[in-house]
Structure formats: structure tokens, C-alpha cells
Short mmCIF file of C-alpha atoms in Angstrom, two decimals:
data_model
loop_
_atom_site.label_atom_id
_atom_site.label_comp_id
_atom_site.label_asym_id
_atom_site.label_seq_id
_atom_site.Cartn_x
_atom_site.Cartn_y
_atom_site.Cartn_z
CA MET A 1 69.90 73.79 59.24
CA SER A 2 71.85 72.75 62.34
CA THR A 3 75.63 73.03 62.64
CA SER A 4 78.02 70.58 64.28
CA SER A 5 79.93 71.39 67.45
CA SER A 6 83.17 71.63 65.47
CA GLU A 7 81.61 74.14 63.09
CA ARG A 8 80.51 76.26 66.09
CA GLY A 9 84.06 76.20 67.49
CA VAL A 10 83.06 74.08 70.49
CA SER A 11 85.39 71.30 71.59
CA LEU A 12 83.65 68.62 73.62
CA GLY A 13 86.94 66.94 74.51
CA MET A 14 87.44 63.58 76.18
CA PRO A 15 86.00 62.73 79.58
CA GLU A 16 88.50 63.08 82.41
CA LEU A 17 90.08 59.81 83.49
CA PRO A 18 89.54 58.63 87.07
CA ALA A 19 92.00 60.04 89.58
CA PRO A 20 95.01 57.80 90.17
CA ASP A 21 95.15 56.17 93.58
CA TYR A 22 97.84 56.72 96.20
CA PRO A 23 100.62 54.13 96.38
CA ASP A 24 99.63 51.26 98.66
CA ASP A 25 101.86 52.31 101.57
CA VAL A 26 100.68 55.91 101.42
CA ARG A 27 97.03 54.93 101.25
CA ALA A 28 97.38 52.54 104.18
CA ARG A 29 98.95 55.29 106.29
CA LEU A 30 96.33 57.85 105.31
CA GLU A 31 93.49 55.40 105.96
CA ALA A 32 94.76 54.84 109.50
CA ASP A 33 94.91 58.60 110.08
CA ALA A 34 91.52 59.12 108.47
CA ARG A 35 89.84 56.50 110.65
CA GLU A 36 91.25 58.28 113.72
CA VAL A 37 89.76 61.58 112.54
CA ILE A 38 86.39 60.09 111.58
CA ALA A 39 86.03 58.47 115.00
CA ARG A 40 85.89 61.93 116.58
CA TYR A 41 82.53 62.73 114.98
CA PRO A 42 79.06 61.24 115.47
CA ASP A 43 78.39 61.76 111.76
CA SER A 44 81.27 60.76 109.49
CA ARG A 45 80.42 63.50 106.99
CA SER A 46 81.51 66.06 109.60
CA ALA A 47 85.08 64.81 109.20
CA LEU A 48 85.39 66.16 105.66
CA LEU A 49 87.17 69.42 106.54
CA PRO A 50 89.95 67.80 108.60
CA LEU A 51 90.30 65.03 106.01
CA LEU A 52 90.91 67.64 103.32
CA HIS A 53 93.65 69.10 105.51
CA LEU A 54 95.03 65.57 105.91
CA VAL A 55 95.33 64.92 102.18
CA GLN A 56 96.72 68.43 101.71
CA SER A 57 99.47 67.57 104.20
CA GLU A 58 100.48 64.68 101.93
CA GLU A 59 100.98 66.55 98.65
CA GLY A 60 100.90 70.22 99.63
CA HIS A 61 97.58 70.81 97.90
CA VAL A 62 94.25 69.03 97.46
CA THR A 63 94.55 66.85 94.39
CA ARG A 64 91.90 64.83 92.58
CA THR A 65 93.45 61.78 94.22
CA GLY A 66 93.00 63.38 97.63
CA MET A 67 89.37 64.27 96.95
CA GLN A 68 88.65 60.73 95.73
CA PHE A 69 90.24 59.40 98.92
CA CYS A 70 88.00 61.63 101.07
CA ALA A 71 84.94 60.54 99.10
CA ASP A 72 85.83 56.86 99.56
CA MET A 73 86.42 57.22 103.30
CA LEU A 74 83.20 59.16 103.93
CA ASP A 75 80.92 57.49 101.40
CA LEU A 76 80.42 60.77 99.53
CA THR A 77 80.51 61.61 95.85
CA THR A 78 83.52 63.39 94.45
CA ALA A 79 81.16 66.23 93.50
CA GLU A 80 80.25 66.70 97.17
CA VAL A 81 83.91 66.73 98.18
CA THR A 82 84.88 69.09 95.35
CA ALA A 83 82.13 71.53 96.34
CA VAL A 84 83.68 71.86 99.80
CA ALA A 85 87.32 71.90 98.67
CA THR A 86 86.66 74.73 96.22
CA PHE A 87 84.61 76.78 98.70
CA TYR A 88 87.21 77.21 101.44
CA THR A 89 90.32 79.19 100.55
CA MET A 90 92.55 77.33 103.03
CA TYR A 91 92.61 74.41 100.61
CA ARG A 92 95.04 74.79 97.75
CA ARG A 93 94.01 73.47 94.36
CA ARG A 94 97.48 73.56 92.82
CA PRO A 95 101.07 73.09 94.04
CA GLY A 96 102.50 75.86 96.22
CA GLY A 97 105.53 76.78 98.25
CA ASP A 98 106.73 75.66 101.65
CA TYR A 99 105.57 78.99 103.05
CA GLN A 100 102.29 80.62 102.14
CA VAL A 101 102.72 84.35 102.68
CA GLY A 102 99.29 85.94 102.94
CA VAL A 103 98.93 89.71 103.01
CA CYS A 104 95.64 90.98 104.41
CA THR A 105 94.13 93.48 101.99
CA ASN A 106 90.78 93.84 103.71
CA THR A 107 89.59 97.29 104.73
CA LEU A 108 91.59 98.20 107.83
CA CYS A 109 94.82 96.46 106.85
CA ALA A 110 94.56 98.00 103.38
CA VAL A 111 94.12 101.49 104.81
CA MET A 112 97.03 100.94 107.21
CA GLY A 113 99.35 99.80 104.42
CA GLY A 114 98.36 96.28 103.39
CA ASP A 115 97.91 97.21 99.73
CA ALA A 116 101.36 98.82 99.68
CA ILE A 117 102.88 95.72 101.30
CA PHE A 118 101.27 93.40 98.76
CA GLU A 119 102.40 95.52 95.81
CA SER A 120 105.91 95.73 97.25
CA LEU A 121 106.13 91.94 97.61
CA GLN A 122 104.81 91.39 94.10
CA ASP A 123 107.55 93.63 92.72
CA HIS A 124 110.23 92.18 95.02
CA LEU A 125 109.42 88.54 94.24
CA GLY A 126 108.23 89.00 90.66
CA LEU A 127 104.99 87.17 91.46
CA GLY A 128 101.31 87.64 90.87
CA ASN A 129 98.62 86.67 93.33
CA GLY A 130 98.72 82.93 94.08
CA GLU A 131 102.06 82.38 92.35
CA THR A 132 105.14 80.64 93.76
CA THR A 133 108.84 81.48 93.60
CA ASP A 134 110.99 79.29 91.35
CA ASP A 135 112.76 77.79 94.37
CA GLY A 136 109.43 76.50 95.71
CA LYS A 137 109.81 78.38 98.98
CA VAL A 138 107.18 81.13 98.95
CA THR A 139 103.64 81.40 97.61
CA LEU A 140 102.28 84.95 97.70
CA GLU A 141 98.59 85.52 98.23
CA HIS A 142 96.33 88.40 99.20
CA ILE A 143 93.85 87.23 101.80
CA GLU A 144 90.74 88.44 103.54
CA CYS A 145 90.43 89.51 107.17
CA ASN A 146 92.44 87.50 109.69
CA ALA A 147 90.63 88.96 112.71
CA ALA A 148 93.78 90.84 113.72
CA CYS A 149 92.71 94.37 112.88
CA ASP A 150 94.23 95.68 116.11
CA PHE A 151 97.66 94.79 114.73
CA ALA A 152 97.12 96.05 111.17
CA PRO A 153 98.66 95.70 108.69
CA VAL A 154 99.07 91.96 109.17
CA VAL A 155 100.95 89.35 107.16
CA MET A 156 100.46 85.64 107.85
CA VAL A 157 102.91 82.87 107.04
CA ASN A 158 101.32 79.41 107.14
CA TRP A 159 98.59 81.02 109.31
CA GLU A 160 100.99 82.44 111.92
CA PHE A 161 100.81 86.17 112.63
CA PHE A 162 103.36 88.80 111.68
CA ASP A 163 101.89 92.02 113.04
CA ASN A 164 102.38 95.72 112.29
CA GLN A 165 104.25 95.07 109.07
CA THR A 166 105.75 97.53 106.60
CA PRO A 167 106.85 97.00 103.00
CA ALA A 168 110.47 96.83 104.18
CA SER A 169 109.82 94.32 107.00
CA ALA A 170 107.70 92.15 104.69
CA ARG A 171 110.46 92.06 102.08
CA GLN A 172 112.97 91.05 104.76
CA LEU A 173 110.54 88.36 105.93
CA VAL A 174 110.28 86.66 102.54
CA ASP A 175 114.03 86.95 101.99
CA ASP A 176 114.65 85.19 105.30
CA LEU A 177 112.18 82.46 104.41
CA ARG A 178 113.86 81.83 101.08
CA GLU A 179 117.35 81.79 102.62
CA GLY A 180 116.35 79.44 105.44
CA ARG A 181 117.08 81.98 108.16
CA PRO A 182 115.10 81.61 111.42
CA VAL A 183 111.85 83.58 111.43
CA GLU A 184 109.77 84.16 114.56
CA PRO A 185 106.07 85.05 114.35
CA THR A 186 104.86 87.97 116.45
CA ARG A 187 102.46 85.61 118.21
CA GLY A 188 102.29 81.85 118.08
CA ALA A 189 104.66 78.94 117.65
CA ARG A 190 107.71 78.95 115.42
CA LEU A 191 107.03 78.28 111.78
CA CYS A 192 106.73 74.88 110.17
CA THR A 193 106.13 74.04 106.51
CA PHE A 194 102.75 74.28 104.83
CA LYS A 195 102.43 70.48 104.77
CA GLU A 196 103.19 70.25 108.49
CA THR A 197 100.71 73.05 109.20
CA SER A 198 98.03 71.18 107.24
CA ARG A 199 98.53 68.07 109.35
CA ILE A 200 98.14 70.10 112.55
CA LEU A 201 94.96 71.65 111.14
CA ALA A 202 93.70 68.11 110.46
CA GLY A 203 93.72 67.66 114.23
CA PHE A 204 96.99 65.90 114.87
CA PRO A 205 99.32 67.15 117.63
CA ASP A 206 102.28 69.40 116.94
CA GLU A 207 105.07 67.03 117.95
CA ARG A 208 107.87 69.61 117.88
CA PRO A 209 109.33 69.96 121.40
CA GLY A 210 108.05 73.12 123.08
CA ALA A 211 105.92 74.24 120.15
CA VAL A 212 102.62 74.07 122.01
CA GLU A 213 104.00 76.15 124.88
CA GLU A 214 105.27 78.74 122.41
CA SER A 215 101.83 79.29 120.92
CA GLY A 216 100.82 81.61 123.76
CA SER A 217 97.56 83.56 123.62
CA ALA A 218 96.07 86.71 122.18
CA GLY A 219 98.24 89.82 121.98
CA PRO A 220 97.79 92.71 124.46
CA ALA A 221 95.88 94.90 122.01
CA SER A 222 93.31 92.14 121.51
CA LEU A 223 92.64 91.89 125.23
CA VAL A 224 91.81 95.54 125.94
CA GLY A 225 88.08 95.02 125.35
CA LEU A 226 88.08 91.96 127.60
CA ARG A 227 89.70 93.91 130.43
CA LEU A 228 87.18 96.72 130.06
CA ALA A 229 84.30 94.21 130.07
CA LYS A 230 85.62 92.88 133.39
CA GLY A 231 85.53 96.40 134.85
CA GLU A 232 89.25 96.98 134.68
CA THR A 233 90.10 100.53 133.68
CA ALA A 234 93.03 101.59 131.61
CA PRO A 235 95.47 104.13 133.11
CA ALA A 236 94.61 107.73 132.35
CA ARG A 237 96.42 109.30 129.43
CA VAL A 238 98.27 112.55 130.09
CA VAL A 239 97.63 115.01 127.26
CA HIS A 240 99.78 118.11 127.26
CA PRO A 241 98.16 121.46 126.32
CA ARG A 242 98.93 122.56 122.80
CA ASP A 243 101.55 125.33 122.65
CA GLY A 244 101.69 125.37 126.42
CA GLY A 245 98.42 127.30 126.73
CA PRO A 246 95.70 126.49 129.25
CA HIS A 247 92.89 124.14 128.22
CA ASP A 248 90.05 126.52 129.05
CA GLU A 249 91.04 129.32 126.68
CA PRO A 250 89.20 129.39 123.35
CA GLN A 251 91.31 128.42 120.38
CA ASP A 252 91.35 130.38 117.13
CA THR A 253 89.46 128.55 114.40
CA SER A 254 88.74 129.28 110.79
CA ALA A 255 85.22 130.31 111.81
CA ALA A 256 86.67 133.07 114.01
CA ASP A 257 89.11 134.31 111.37
CA PRO A 258 87.52 136.84 108.99
CA GLU A 259 90.27 136.24 106.45
CA HIS A 260 89.52 132.53 106.34
CA PRO A 261 85.77 132.14 106.73
CA ALA A 262 84.32 128.70 107.25
CA GLY A 263 81.02 127.22 106.11
CA PRO A 264 79.23 126.96 102.79
CA THR A 265 79.73 129.70 100.25
CA ALA A 266 76.25 129.35 98.82
CA GLU A 267 72.78 128.92 100.22
CA GLU A 268 71.39 125.42 100.46
CA GLY A 269 69.88 124.31 97.20
CA GLU A 270 71.89 126.66 94.99
#
């Protein structure tokens, strides 16, 4: 005898309604921007990533309306757009704060203190991963490698670098962001909001006076390998002898100390 879905505790629910459209003025503006982006590519489908950044700049996250817009502009299905939007972590799927504070917890940053920084910020802000402060200012997120291991541990705010952080400096950073105090990245241009950052990532120019010039280049630690590859040598390091003794005298080790023998205490295999 078969059982109904209700008897099995399964709720089929109602099909989801189509996504609402943007207001006419917003859609017209976004269509003009989208056509400019699409014209940069020989295949319109290649414009999907920047278009997702474009719709994210409108609402602060990628909504169903935004994905439907991208599908309409590129002649794709919403399933195709959703597959991309959910694959890349730079696209938010729910509302967030003006400043996305990402703490790298990948191997090197974690070892150098990234885990401690993330835990400290969770306690300080009262947030879990991916959550936003009540004032809508800060979204806290642990993130994967930002290719800045030479400055570990690294925190990023709207994808700008804050290098060599500590729990104390990270707490001060989020406090300054919430209070509206000026915050300067270690490298890169001064901060803008997450929506503004998304528009820049969509391929539109940063129109803030002087912002492009502020962006600079890689930090000194990142360029050491490049200098070595060009044949440039680093200055010799002066290492002082330990305890003032000469370098060529043998040092006492545990192996030379009968009271503290070194090595295995049992034969191999025992």
C-alpha cells in the first residue's frame, strides 16, 4: 500500500513565483550599463561574471531579480546564471553590510594568527560567519587564500588589503568602520562601500579623484622573488655569534651531554 506525501512528512509546497522585475528607471539604467559590458566580449556569455557584479552593485547582493536580468540580457536560462552565481564566493546571496570584512583562515594566515583574529572578531562583534552587524555596517566572513601570504595574517575589507594584522588591530579596524572613522588599507586605494566596489569589479572606472593613483602596486615583500629572478641580490645579513663566541668552535649539544642523551631509547622495530 502506498502512502501520500503528507503521510510521509514531505511538503511539496507551491512553486516559486517569477522574480519581480526592476522598476522601469532602474532597468533602463542597468540595461545601458549591461550593453556596454557585453560589447567588450566576442561572445556575450563571457559577460556573465561582470554582469553579476553589476546587479550586485545595485542591491548589495545578487537577487533573483538580478539573476533574471542577467539571463534576459545574455539569452541564458536562470539555471545557468544561478549555477555561476552560487559557485563564486564573491557574489553574495543575501543582504550584507557596507563593509565585508574577510579574515583569511587558510594555512599560513591561520598559523600566523588568522584563526585567533577571526575568533576575536566573532566575540567582539557578536557575529557568526557570514553575519552582519545590526547597524548594517560590517559583514564578517572567513575567506580562503588572498595570495598575500607574505603579509600574513591578512584581513581584507571590500577586497582591499590590511596586512600583518593582530586581534587588537582587527578589532580597532571594525570599530573604525562602524563609527565612520577614516580607514586606510595597507596597499591599494581608500575604501569605498561594497556596492561601489562591485561596480568597479563590473569593469566601470573608479571615479573618485585620485583613487586610481592611490592603488599603487605590490608590496615590497611580494617583489623579493621578482628582484632575485632579475639577478638582483639582497644585502647580506649580519648574524652575530651566539654568546659572543667564535663561529668555528663546536657547540655543546644534547648528543654531547652524557646527562641528556639524544636519539631513540629503543632499537628500531621494538
